[in-house]
Every structure is written in C-alpha cells, then in structure tokens.
Amino acid sequence: MKTEGKDIRMHSTDRYESLAFIGVITVIALGLFLSSLFSYLLFHSIIEISTIATGFTLFILAWNSRRFLTNDCLTCIGIGYAFIAVIDLLHTLAYKGMAIFPGYGANLPTQLWIAARFLQAATLCTAPFFASRRVSGHFLFGAYLAIVSMVTALVFSGNFPDCYVEGKGLTPFKVVSEYTICAMLVIALMHFHKVRTHFTGAVYTLIMASIACTAASEISFTAYLSVYGFANMLGHFLKLAAFYLIYRALLVTGLKEPFDLIFRDLKQTEESLRKAHDTLEEKVRERTAELLASEEKCRGLIRKIHVAIVVHGADTRILTSNLMAQHLLGFTEEQLMGKSGMDPDWRFFRDDGTVMPPEEYPVNKVLSTKYSLRNAVVGIHRPGVDDQVWGLVSADPVLNEQGEITQVIVTFVDITERKRAEEALRRLNREREPSVTAIRS
C-alpha cells in the first residue's frame, strides 16, 4: 500500500510538472505573438536574441567539455552553432527597421538568414560523422571561422545571390535554397539515426525533433511575401523551438544526466571492461579448476605408478611424490613436501660406496647441466629405518617456452636386491679364488 501511494504521488508530481511546462510554453508563445502585434521588430529581435544566446551557450558547454568527450559529434554541434549565432546576430542587426546597415534593405537580412541556415544544415549533416571519430576542436573552430568570414564577405560585398526583392518577394534562389536546406536536414536525420546508439534515447529524440522543426521552419520561409508576414512569424517560432530542443538535448540533459551524455562512452567502456573482467574471472576460475583437476589426476597417476617418482620445483624443493618414493627414501609425504635438494637429511652414495657430494645429487645435477640423467646407480640412506637401499635413478628437466627449467622429475627403481645379489656374487668369487689358484698350482 505504501508503494502504491508513493507511485501515485510520483505520478501526480510528474503530471503537475508536465502541465506547468505546457502552461509556461503557452504563456511564452502567447507573449511573443502579442509582441508581434505591438511591434514585429520587437518580436523578431526577441526570437533572434534567444536563439543567438542559445547558440553561444551550446558552444560554452561543448568547448569546455571537449576533453571529456570520447565522441566529437557534440563538439561539432557546439562550435557550429556558435558561428551560426554570429551570422544570426548580423541578420538581426540587419533586419528591416533596425537601420544599422543603411542602404541594404530587406535583401541583406534574408541573405544572412540563408547563409546561417546553410551552415546549420551542413553542421547537422557533418556532426554524426564525428560520433565515432576524433577531430581537433581547434581545427573545427578554425574551419568555421574561415567559412563564416568568407560567406560574410560575399554577402556584404554584394557577391552573394539576391534572396529578396522589394515589391516582388522571395527570389527563386531563396526558395530553391530553402528546399535544398530541407533536403540536407533530411540527410542529417538519416545520419543521426545511423549513430543513435551513441546517444541516450532522450537526447536522440530531442536532436531529431530539433532537426524536424528546423526543416519545418525552412518550408514556412519559402511562402512569405513580407518580412513582417505570418509565414515569416511561423518560421521564427519553429526556429525558436528547434534551438530550444537542441538546447534541451545538449545543455539541460547534459547537466541533469552528465554520465548519460558527456561521459556516455566512458560509461559504455567501463561497462565493457566490467563485463570483460567478469568474463576473465570466470575463465580464470574455470581454468584454475581444470588445472587443479589435472594436477590431482596427475598426482593420482603418480601415486599409482609402480615406480618411485619425486617432482622438484626449479628451486629444488619437492612438489609431490608417490608412495613408492616415500618408502624408498625413508620419509613420509609430509616430510618430503618442500624439502630442498640441498637438505642435510639427504645421504646418497656412489656406485662404489663412496659418499656422493650434494652437487652430484640427481636434481642438482640436472639443474646445473640442464640435461637429463639416465640410469645412475645411487645408494640411499633411509633415516626412518636406519638402513641403505639402492636405486636406479633417472631425472628429466621440464622446460617452459623460454627454455627455462620449471620442474625436475626424478624416478627411482629399487635395485637393492640386485645390488645385494651382485655383492654376494662378488664375495663368493673372492672366497673361491684361493681354492681355484691352489688347484691350478
């Protein structure tokens, strides 16, 4: 019940905010319309100053955020709209009735309008290409500066085509230009649709709506006969709506949801890294489990093989051993684990019965020479039972990809009985030798 009450309150709050927003927009639109009845010049100036301020605000946001943006689409829009605002400022100052540029008439502001709209359409067509590409902010600023300077020079020098003729209205160039700009805006819509994954759903919708309002504005500007006419006024209302929507997309949304706009790609990268990390951890766990299972299987095989086996690490310490090795060496598994090749408990003998120095111990010899040892006869003193056995010892190094020894596997075959038989035979021969000598004599 508490959850339902909370949902109802949230719904009521959202509805109140929506109604309040619609009310504010209605009041502003009505106020602008009434201002046009009082003075169209005032209406025009308010609209243009509002869009000019929006354009410069977008520039401030994009320019100061460019170091954090991983896609430069918003940087391009911010810089582009600043220079669009520059031309719009000249358009506002040149508008009929302002009397700031005498001798030019209504043609000058119309030419500046067309120049600004061409620049706006070109910006919206170009910006999507930088959603997945990097571009220098200083390069963009320099390029826009050069273009705006050239276009402004053409307009004020009289080399820009006429767009409005007093008493006749719009020129064919002006009408064709408006339709060309609309076509460019349709292309911009398609380009933004292709890169929509680089934006949040709200930002993408606002940008698309802004472009649509810009296109509708251009269509309305193909129909007016007077710069003070209704079609002209409708076009300015639509232009204001377009700038407001792009403002909502880049500024308001950017301030309210910074991680969904400015740092969107950073968040996507972080999420990808987190997923990759989780996947890597899972693979590590699986691989570790496989290695442990493999190692346990190997240990099991070692224990079952009827040959004494001891596995040493590269530091000569014993890693594992089987039961036969423990019996042959005279130590338990726990006692053998970790014992080094230089341990003083070891007592080995050469085939002739002399004491074997530590450097000749099988594991130490393999580590020093890096070669295998084959069928060495070694006497082993077993401290646990205080006796001596004999083994036929082989040892092999295990190398990594760099050729470094990682393990040494030592195998023993108990030849104690054979060694004792050989010793008994030698004693017998020694005992019989005097008798044989006497008979021969």
Short mmCIF file of C-alpha atoms in Angstrom, two decimals:
data_model
loop_
_atom_site.label_atom_id
_atom_site.label_comp_id
_atom_site.label_asym_id
_atom_site.label_seq_id
_atom_site.Cartn_x
_atom_site.Cartn_y
_atom_site.Cartn_z
CA MET A 1 0.00 0.00 0.00
CA LYS A 2 2.88 2.36 0.81
CA THR A 3 4.49 1.61 -2.56
CA GLU A 4 1.22 2.26 -4.38
CA GLY A 5 0.80 5.58 -2.54
CA LYS A 6 4.35 6.60 -3.43
CA ASP A 7 3.77 5.73 -7.10
CA ILE A 8 0.56 7.77 -7.12
CA ARG A 9 2.37 10.78 -5.61
CA MET A 10 5.20 10.50 -8.16
CA HIS A 11 2.70 10.24 -11.00
CA SER A 12 0.85 13.30 -9.69
CA THR A 13 4.12 15.25 -9.42
CA ASP A 14 5.15 14.34 -12.99
CA ARG A 15 1.71 15.30 -14.26
CA TYR A 16 1.86 18.62 -12.42
CA GLU A 17 5.30 19.37 -13.86
CA SER A 18 4.12 18.50 -17.38
CA LEU A 19 1.09 20.76 -17.05
CA ALA A 20 3.25 23.54 -15.60
CA PHE A 21 5.70 23.19 -18.52
CA ILE A 22 2.89 23.31 -21.09
CA GLY A 23 1.49 26.35 -19.30
CA VAL A 24 4.84 28.19 -19.38
CA ILE A 25 5.34 27.39 -23.08
CA THR A 26 1.82 28.60 -23.85
CA VAL A 27 2.37 31.87 -21.96
CA ILE A 28 5.70 32.48 -23.75
CA ALA A 29 4.20 31.75 -27.17
CA LEU A 30 1.22 34.00 -26.43
CA GLY A 31 3.52 36.77 -25.19
CA LEU A 32 5.67 36.55 -28.33
CA PHE A 33 2.56 36.63 -30.53
CA LEU A 34 1.23 39.71 -28.73
CA SER A 35 4.66 41.36 -29.06
CA SER A 36 4.45 40.80 -32.84
CA LEU A 37 1.12 42.67 -32.89
CA PHE A 38 2.68 45.52 -30.97
CA SER A 39 5.94 45.56 -32.92
CA TYR A 40 7.06 42.84 -35.29
CA LEU A 41 10.59 44.17 -34.99
CA LEU A 42 10.42 43.55 -31.23
CA PHE A 43 9.09 40.03 -31.80
CA HIS A 44 11.83 39.28 -34.30
CA SER A 45 14.55 40.67 -32.05
CA ILE A 46 13.38 38.63 -29.03
CA ILE A 47 13.30 35.41 -31.07
CA GLU A 48 16.71 36.00 -32.64
CA ILE A 49 18.41 37.11 -29.43
CA SER A 50 17.07 34.00 -27.69
CA THR A 51 18.43 31.66 -30.37
CA ILE A 52 21.73 33.56 -30.53
CA ALA A 53 22.16 33.22 -26.76
CA THR A 54 21.34 29.51 -27.04
CA GLY A 55 23.94 29.05 -29.78
CA PHE A 56 26.70 30.66 -27.69
CA THR A 57 25.62 28.67 -24.62
CA LEU A 58 25.94 25.44 -26.60
CA PHE A 59 29.43 26.50 -27.62
CA ILE A 60 30.44 27.14 -23.99
CA LEU A 61 29.19 23.69 -22.96
CA ALA A 62 30.81 21.80 -25.84
CA TRP A 63 34.12 23.69 -25.74
CA ASN A 64 34.66 23.21 -22.01
CA SER A 65 33.56 19.58 -22.13
CA ARG A 66 35.53 18.51 -25.20
CA ARG A 67 38.39 16.99 -23.18
CA PHE A 68 35.95 14.58 -21.56
CA LEU A 69 34.02 13.65 -24.69
CA THR A 70 35.00 10.46 -26.49
CA ASN A 71 32.73 11.30 -29.43
CA ASP A 72 33.10 14.71 -31.06
CA CYS A 73 29.59 14.96 -32.53
CA LEU A 74 28.51 17.27 -29.70
CA THR A 75 31.72 19.30 -30.02
CA CYS A 76 30.99 19.87 -33.71
CA ILE A 77 27.39 20.94 -32.95
CA GLY A 78 28.51 23.30 -30.16
CA ILE A 79 31.19 25.03 -32.25
CA GLY A 80 28.97 25.11 -35.34
CA TYR A 81 26.03 26.69 -33.53
CA ALA A 82 28.29 29.42 -32.14
CA PHE A 83 29.19 30.54 -35.66
CA ILE A 84 25.57 30.14 -36.75
CA ALA A 85 24.73 32.53 -33.90
CA VAL A 86 27.33 35.01 -35.25
CA ILE A 87 25.60 35.13 -38.65
CA ASP A 88 22.18 35.27 -36.95
CA LEU A 89 23.42 38.24 -34.94
CA LEU A 90 24.32 40.05 -38.16
CA HIS A 91 20.93 39.01 -39.56
CA THR A 92 19.18 40.53 -36.51
CA LEU A 93 21.12 43.78 -36.75
CA ALA A 94 20.42 43.99 -40.50
CA TYR A 95 16.69 43.26 -40.21
CA LYS A 96 14.37 45.75 -41.82
CA GLY A 97 13.63 48.58 -39.41
CA MET A 98 16.85 48.25 -37.36
CA ALA A 99 18.59 50.89 -39.53
CA ILE A 100 22.06 49.66 -38.56
CA PHE A 101 23.16 48.83 -42.12
CA PRO A 102 21.57 51.59 -44.24
CA GLY A 103 21.27 51.11 -47.98
CA TYR A 104 20.93 47.33 -47.94
CA GLY A 105 17.16 46.88 -47.49
CA ALA A 106 15.42 43.59 -46.76
CA ASN A 107 17.72 41.61 -49.06
CA LEU A 108 20.69 41.70 -46.64
CA PRO A 109 19.00 40.01 -43.65
CA THR A 110 17.47 37.42 -45.99
CA GLN A 111 20.88 36.62 -47.47
CA LEU A 112 22.37 36.31 -43.99
CA TRP A 113 19.45 34.08 -42.99
CA ILE A 114 20.08 31.72 -45.91
CA ALA A 115 23.82 31.67 -45.14
CA ALA A 116 23.14 30.79 -41.47
CA ARG A 117 20.67 28.05 -42.38
CA PHE A 118 23.05 26.50 -44.92
CA LEU A 119 25.72 26.47 -42.21
CA GLN A 120 23.26 24.94 -39.73
CA ALA A 121 22.21 22.20 -42.15
CA ALA A 122 25.83 21.47 -43.05
CA THR A 123 26.72 21.23 -39.35
CA LEU A 124 23.88 18.80 -38.66
CA CYS A 125 24.87 16.70 -41.69
CA THR A 126 28.54 16.62 -40.68
CA ALA A 127 28.28 16.18 -36.89
CA PRO A 128 27.15 12.50 -36.94
CA PHE A 129 30.40 11.50 -38.68
CA PHE A 130 32.29 12.51 -35.53
CA ALA A 131 30.20 10.25 -33.28
CA SER A 132 32.84 7.54 -33.78
CA ARG A 133 35.75 9.69 -34.98
CA ARG A 134 38.04 12.16 -33.26
CA VAL A 135 38.58 15.71 -34.53
CA SER A 136 40.51 18.64 -33.09
CA GLY A 137 38.31 21.34 -31.53
CA HIS A 138 40.80 23.99 -32.65
CA PHE A 139 40.66 22.66 -36.22
CA LEU A 140 36.85 22.86 -36.23
CA PHE A 141 36.95 26.37 -34.79
CA GLY A 142 39.44 27.49 -37.45
CA ALA A 143 37.42 25.89 -40.26
CA TYR A 144 34.18 27.55 -39.15
CA LEU A 145 35.94 30.88 -38.71
CA ALA A 146 37.28 30.71 -42.27
CA ILE A 147 33.90 29.71 -43.75
CA VAL A 148 31.90 32.37 -41.87
CA SER A 149 34.44 35.07 -42.72
CA MET A 150 34.27 34.18 -46.43
CA VAL A 151 30.45 33.99 -46.51
CA THR A 152 30.08 37.29 -44.63
CA ALA A 153 32.49 38.97 -47.03
CA LEU A 154 30.48 37.67 -50.01
CA VAL A 155 27.21 38.95 -48.55
CA PHE A 156 28.40 42.45 -47.65
CA SER A 157 30.38 42.86 -50.89
CA GLY A 158 27.26 42.17 -52.99
CA ASN A 159 28.63 38.91 -54.48
CA PHE A 160 26.07 36.69 -52.74
CA PRO A 161 22.93 35.91 -54.83
CA ASP A 162 19.87 38.07 -54.12
CA CYS A 163 17.26 36.44 -51.89
CA TYR A 164 14.57 39.12 -51.59
CA VAL A 165 13.40 41.86 -53.92
CA GLU A 166 11.24 44.68 -52.58
CA GLY A 167 7.70 44.55 -54.07
CA LYS A 168 8.28 41.09 -55.60
CA GLY A 169 9.16 38.97 -52.61
CA LEU A 170 11.47 35.99 -52.50
CA THR A 171 13.79 35.22 -55.38
CA PRO A 172 13.95 31.76 -56.99
CA PHE A 173 17.42 31.32 -55.45
CA LYS A 174 15.97 31.87 -51.98
CA VAL A 175 13.13 29.36 -52.50
CA VAL A 176 15.42 26.72 -54.04
CA SER A 177 17.90 27.28 -51.20
CA GLU A 178 15.21 26.64 -48.59
CA TYR A 179 14.24 23.35 -50.26
CA THR A 180 17.92 22.40 -50.59
CA ILE A 181 18.39 23.09 -46.90
CA CYS A 182 15.35 20.90 -46.14
CA ALA A 183 16.90 18.08 -48.19
CA MET A 184 20.16 18.48 -46.26
CA LEU A 185 18.21 18.28 -43.00
CA VAL A 186 16.55 15.03 -44.14
CA ILE A 187 20.05 13.66 -44.80
CA ALA A 188 21.05 14.82 -41.31
CA LEU A 189 18.09 12.91 -39.86
CA MET A 190 19.28 9.73 -41.56
CA HIS A 191 22.86 10.23 -40.41
CA PHE A 192 21.79 10.74 -36.79
CA HIS A 193 19.56 7.66 -37.00
CA LYS A 194 22.59 5.57 -38.01
CA VAL A 195 24.61 6.70 -34.96
CA ARG A 196 21.69 6.71 -32.48
CA THR A 197 23.48 4.17 -30.23
CA HIS A 198 26.00 6.88 -29.31
CA PHE A 199 23.26 8.89 -27.53
CA THR A 200 20.72 8.25 -24.82
CA GLY A 201 17.15 7.76 -26.03
CA ALA A 202 16.05 11.20 -24.75
CA VAL A 203 18.97 13.05 -26.36
CA TYR A 204 18.46 11.26 -29.68
CA THR A 205 14.73 12.11 -29.68
CA LEU A 206 15.38 15.79 -28.88
CA ILE A 207 18.02 16.13 -31.63
CA MET A 208 15.72 14.51 -34.20
CA ALA A 209 12.82 16.77 -33.13
CA SER A 210 15.09 19.82 -33.40
CA ILE A 211 16.09 18.91 -36.95
CA ALA A 212 12.44 18.32 -37.86
CA CYS A 213 11.47 21.78 -36.52
CA THR A 214 14.34 23.35 -38.45
CA ALA A 215 13.08 21.71 -41.66
CA ALA A 216 9.51 22.90 -41.00
CA SER A 217 10.85 26.37 -40.34
CA GLU A 218 12.60 26.41 -43.71
CA ILE A 219 9.45 25.30 -45.50
CA SER A 220 7.49 28.17 -43.94
CA PHE A 221 10.14 30.61 -45.13
CA THR A 222 9.51 29.62 -48.74
CA ALA A 223 6.00 31.10 -48.63
CA TYR A 224 6.20 34.59 -47.16
CA LEU A 225 5.84 37.77 -49.26
CA SER A 226 6.68 40.22 -46.50
CA VAL A 227 9.38 40.02 -43.85
CA TYR A 228 6.62 41.02 -41.42
CA GLY A 229 4.13 38.35 -42.68
CA PHE A 230 2.54 35.38 -40.84
CA ALA A 231 4.65 32.77 -42.65
CA ASN A 232 7.77 34.65 -41.56
CA MET A 233 6.50 34.74 -37.97
CA LEU A 234 5.69 30.98 -38.01
CA GLY A 235 9.15 30.25 -39.33
CA HIS A 236 10.70 32.15 -36.43
CA PHE A 237 8.53 30.30 -33.90
CA LEU A 238 9.71 26.99 -35.38
CA LYS A 239 13.32 28.18 -35.33
CA LEU A 240 12.99 29.05 -31.63
CA ALA A 241 11.53 25.59 -30.97
CA ALA A 242 14.41 23.95 -32.87
CA PHE A 243 17.06 25.82 -30.87
CA TYR A 244 15.22 25.09 -27.62
CA LEU A 245 15.15 21.35 -28.41
CA ILE A 246 18.86 21.22 -29.22
CA TYR A 247 19.42 23.21 -26.03
CA ARG A 248 17.45 20.59 -24.09
CA ALA A 249 19.42 17.82 -25.73
CA LEU A 250 22.91 19.21 -25.14
CA LEU A 251 22.67 21.51 -22.14
CA VAL A 252 19.77 20.69 -19.84
CA THR A 253 20.10 16.94 -20.34
CA GLY A 254 23.86 17.30 -20.11
CA LEU A 255 23.61 18.97 -16.72
CA LYS A 256 20.92 16.70 -15.31
CA GLU A 257 22.37 13.46 -16.66
CA PRO A 258 26.10 14.10 -17.20
CA PHE A 259 27.02 10.44 -17.12
CA ASP A 260 24.43 9.67 -19.80
CA LEU A 261 25.66 12.40 -22.16
CA ILE A 262 29.17 13.77 -21.65
CA PHE A 263 30.51 10.53 -20.17
CA ARG A 264 28.21 8.14 -22.04
CA ASP A 265 31.01 6.47 -24.00
CA LEU A 266 33.13 6.35 -20.83
CA LYS A 267 30.31 4.51 -19.08
CA GLN A 268 29.96 2.13 -22.02
CA THR A 269 33.70 1.48 -21.92
CA GLU A 270 33.56 0.94 -18.16
CA GLU A 271 30.67 -1.48 -18.57
CA SER A 272 32.54 -3.33 -21.32
CA LEU A 273 35.61 -3.55 -19.10
CA ARG A 274 33.49 -4.79 -16.21
CA LYS A 275 31.94 -7.46 -18.39
CA ALA A 276 35.36 -8.40 -19.77
CA HIS A 277 36.71 -8.55 -16.22
CA ASP A 278 33.83 -10.76 -15.10
CA THR A 279 34.32 -12.99 -18.13
CA LEU A 280 38.05 -13.15 -17.49
CA GLU A 281 37.49 -14.03 -13.83
CA GLU A 282 35.08 -16.76 -14.85
CA LYS A 283 37.61 -18.12 -17.35
CA VAL A 284 40.34 -17.95 -14.72
CA ARG A 285 38.13 -19.86 -12.29
CA GLU A 286 37.34 -22.46 -14.95
CA ARG A 287 40.98 -22.75 -15.95
CA THR A 288 42.08 -22.97 -12.32
CA ALA A 289 39.54 -25.71 -11.71
CA GLU A 290 40.78 -27.54 -14.80
CA LEU A 291 44.39 -27.18 -13.69
CA LEU A 292 43.57 -28.37 -10.18
CA ALA A 293 41.66 -31.33 -11.60
CA SER A 294 44.53 -32.05 -13.98
CA GLU A 295 47.06 -31.74 -11.18
CA GLU A 296 45.05 -34.00 -8.93
CA LYS A 297 44.72 -36.51 -11.76
CA CYS A 298 48.47 -36.32 -12.31
CA ARG A 299 49.11 -36.83 -8.60
CA GLY A 300 46.78 -39.80 -8.66
CA LEU A 301 48.64 -41.34 -11.58
CA ILE A 302 51.97 -40.71 -9.88
CA ARG A 303 50.72 -42.47 -6.76
CA LYS A 304 49.54 -45.49 -8.78
CA ILE A 305 52.67 -45.93 -10.93
CA HIS A 306 54.91 -48.74 -9.65
CA VAL A 307 57.99 -46.57 -9.91
CA ALA A 308 59.19 -44.14 -7.26
CA ILE A 309 58.60 -40.57 -8.52
CA VAL A 310 59.60 -37.26 -6.97
CA VAL A 311 58.78 -33.90 -8.64
CA HIS A 312 61.05 -30.96 -7.74
CA GLY A 313 60.46 -27.28 -8.48
CA ALA A 314 63.04 -25.01 -10.10
CA ASP A 315 64.29 -24.15 -6.60
CA THR A 316 64.88 -27.94 -5.94
CA ARG A 317 62.06 -28.10 -3.38
CA ILE A 318 59.85 -31.19 -3.64
CA LEU A 319 56.38 -30.51 -5.01
CA THR A 320 54.94 -34.01 -4.92
CA SER A 321 55.91 -37.65 -4.51
CA ASN A 322 54.27 -41.05 -4.60
CA LEU A 323 54.11 -43.81 -2.00
CA MET A 324 56.94 -45.84 -3.52
CA ALA A 325 59.24 -42.79 -3.42
CA GLN A 326 58.32 -42.16 0.20
CA HIS A 327 59.11 -45.81 1.06
CA LEU A 328 62.36 -45.81 -0.91
CA LEU A 329 63.64 -42.51 0.55
CA GLY A 330 62.53 -43.27 4.08
CA PHE A 331 60.32 -40.20 4.63
CA THR A 332 56.58 -39.57 4.88
CA GLU A 333 54.73 -37.45 2.31
CA GLU A 334 54.56 -34.52 4.74
CA GLN A 335 58.29 -34.79 5.48
CA LEU A 336 59.20 -34.82 1.80
CA MET A 337 56.94 -31.90 0.84
CA GLY A 338 59.06 -28.75 0.45
CA LYS A 339 62.39 -30.48 1.21
CA SER A 340 65.16 -28.99 -0.97
CA GLY A 341 67.88 -30.74 -2.94
CA MET A 342 70.48 -29.42 -0.51
CA ASP A 343 68.72 -30.64 2.64
CA PRO A 344 71.21 -32.09 5.18
CA ASP A 345 68.90 -35.09 5.75
CA TRP A 346 69.87 -36.48 2.34
CA ARG A 347 72.66 -39.09 2.33
CA PHE A 348 73.41 -40.54 -1.09
CA PHE A 349 76.26 -42.83 -2.16
CA ARG A 350 78.02 -43.54 -5.45
CA ASP A 351 78.00 -46.98 -7.03
CA ASP A 352 81.39 -47.71 -5.45
CA GLY A 353 80.01 -46.90 -1.99
CA THR A 354 81.69 -43.53 -1.53
CA VAL A 355 79.63 -40.58 -0.25
CA MET A 356 78.04 -38.51 -3.03
CA PRO A 357 78.54 -34.71 -2.68
CA PRO A 358 75.34 -32.54 -2.92
CA GLU A 359 76.24 -31.16 -6.36
CA GLU A 360 76.03 -34.73 -7.71
CA TYR A 361 72.53 -35.33 -6.34
CA PRO A 362 70.26 -36.11 -9.33
CA VAL A 363 68.08 -32.96 -9.08
CA ASN A 364 71.07 -30.65 -8.53
CA LYS A 365 72.97 -32.19 -11.44
CA VAL A 366 70.05 -31.74 -13.84
CA LEU A 367 69.54 -28.11 -12.75
CA SER A 368 73.23 -27.31 -13.24
CA THR A 369 73.66 -29.06 -16.60
CA LYS A 370 70.08 -28.74 -17.94
CA TYR A 371 70.49 -32.27 -19.31
CA SER A 372 68.65 -35.45 -18.41
CA LEU A 373 70.26 -38.05 -16.18
CA ARG A 374 69.89 -41.71 -17.14
CA ASN A 375 70.20 -44.91 -15.07
CA ALA A 376 72.55 -43.67 -12.38
CA VAL A 377 73.15 -46.16 -9.57
CA VAL A 378 72.62 -44.33 -6.29
CA GLY A 379 72.79 -45.57 -2.72
CA ILE A 380 70.18 -44.09 -0.40
CA HIS A 381 70.40 -43.95 3.37
CA ARG A 382 66.91 -44.14 4.85
CA PRO A 383 66.88 -42.26 8.19
CA GLY A 384 63.49 -43.56 9.21
CA VAL A 385 64.62 -47.21 9.32
CA ASP A 386 68.36 -46.55 9.52
CA ASP A 387 69.36 -48.73 6.58
CA GLN A 388 70.52 -48.32 2.99
CA VAL A 389 68.85 -49.20 -0.28
CA TRP A 390 69.93 -48.87 -3.87
CA GLY A 391 68.09 -47.23 -6.74
CA LEU A 392 68.49 -46.88 -10.47
CA VAL A 393 67.83 -43.15 -10.90
CA SER A 394 66.77 -41.10 -13.94
CA ALA A 395 65.95 -37.38 -13.91
CA ASP A 396 64.42 -35.15 -16.62
CA PRO A 397 64.01 -31.34 -16.74
CA VAL A 398 60.65 -29.75 -17.68
CA LEU A 399 61.22 -26.57 -19.72
CA ASN A 400 58.92 -23.59 -20.43
CA GLU A 401 58.65 -21.70 -23.73
CA GLN A 402 61.72 -19.63 -22.83
CA GLY A 403 63.81 -22.76 -22.28
CA GLU A 404 63.92 -22.32 -18.52
CA ILE A 405 63.58 -25.28 -16.15
CA THR A 406 60.32 -25.19 -14.22
CA GLN A 407 60.39 -28.70 -12.75
CA VAL A 408 62.63 -31.75 -12.48
CA ILE A 409 61.06 -35.21 -12.44
CA VAL A 410 63.18 -37.83 -10.70
CA THR A 411 62.33 -41.56 -10.94
CA PHE A 412 63.79 -44.38 -8.84
CA VAL A 413 63.73 -48.12 -9.49
CA ASP A 414 64.56 -50.18 -6.44
CA ILE A 415 67.57 -52.39 -7.34
CA THR A 416 68.53 -53.24 -3.77
CA GLU A 417 68.04 -56.99 -4.27
CA ARG A 418 70.01 -56.94 -7.48
CA LYS A 419 72.76 -54.93 -5.83
CA ARG A 420 72.89 -57.40 -2.91
CA ALA A 421 72.99 -60.35 -5.30
CA GLU A 422 75.85 -58.75 -7.18
CA GLU A 423 77.65 -58.11 -3.91
CA ALA A 424 77.09 -61.74 -2.80
CA LEU A 425 78.39 -62.99 -6.12
CA ARG A 426 81.50 -60.85 -5.77
CA ARG A 427 82.09 -62.19 -2.24
CA LEU A 428 81.64 -65.74 -3.44
CA ASN A 429 84.10 -65.17 -6.23
CA ARG A 430 86.58 -63.72 -3.81
CA GLU A 431 86.19 -66.71 -1.48
CA ARG A 432 86.58 -69.23 -4.31
CA GLU A 433 89.58 -67.51 -5.85
CA PRO A 434 92.24 -69.05 -3.43
CA SER A 435 90.88 -72.57 -4.00
CA VAL A 436 90.98 -72.19 -7.76
CA THR A 437 94.55 -70.89 -7.53
CA ALA A 438 95.63 -73.87 -5.39
CA ILE A 439 94.12 -76.43 -7.79
CA ARG A 440 95.90 -74.83 -10.72
CA SER A 441 99.13 -74.94 -8.84
#
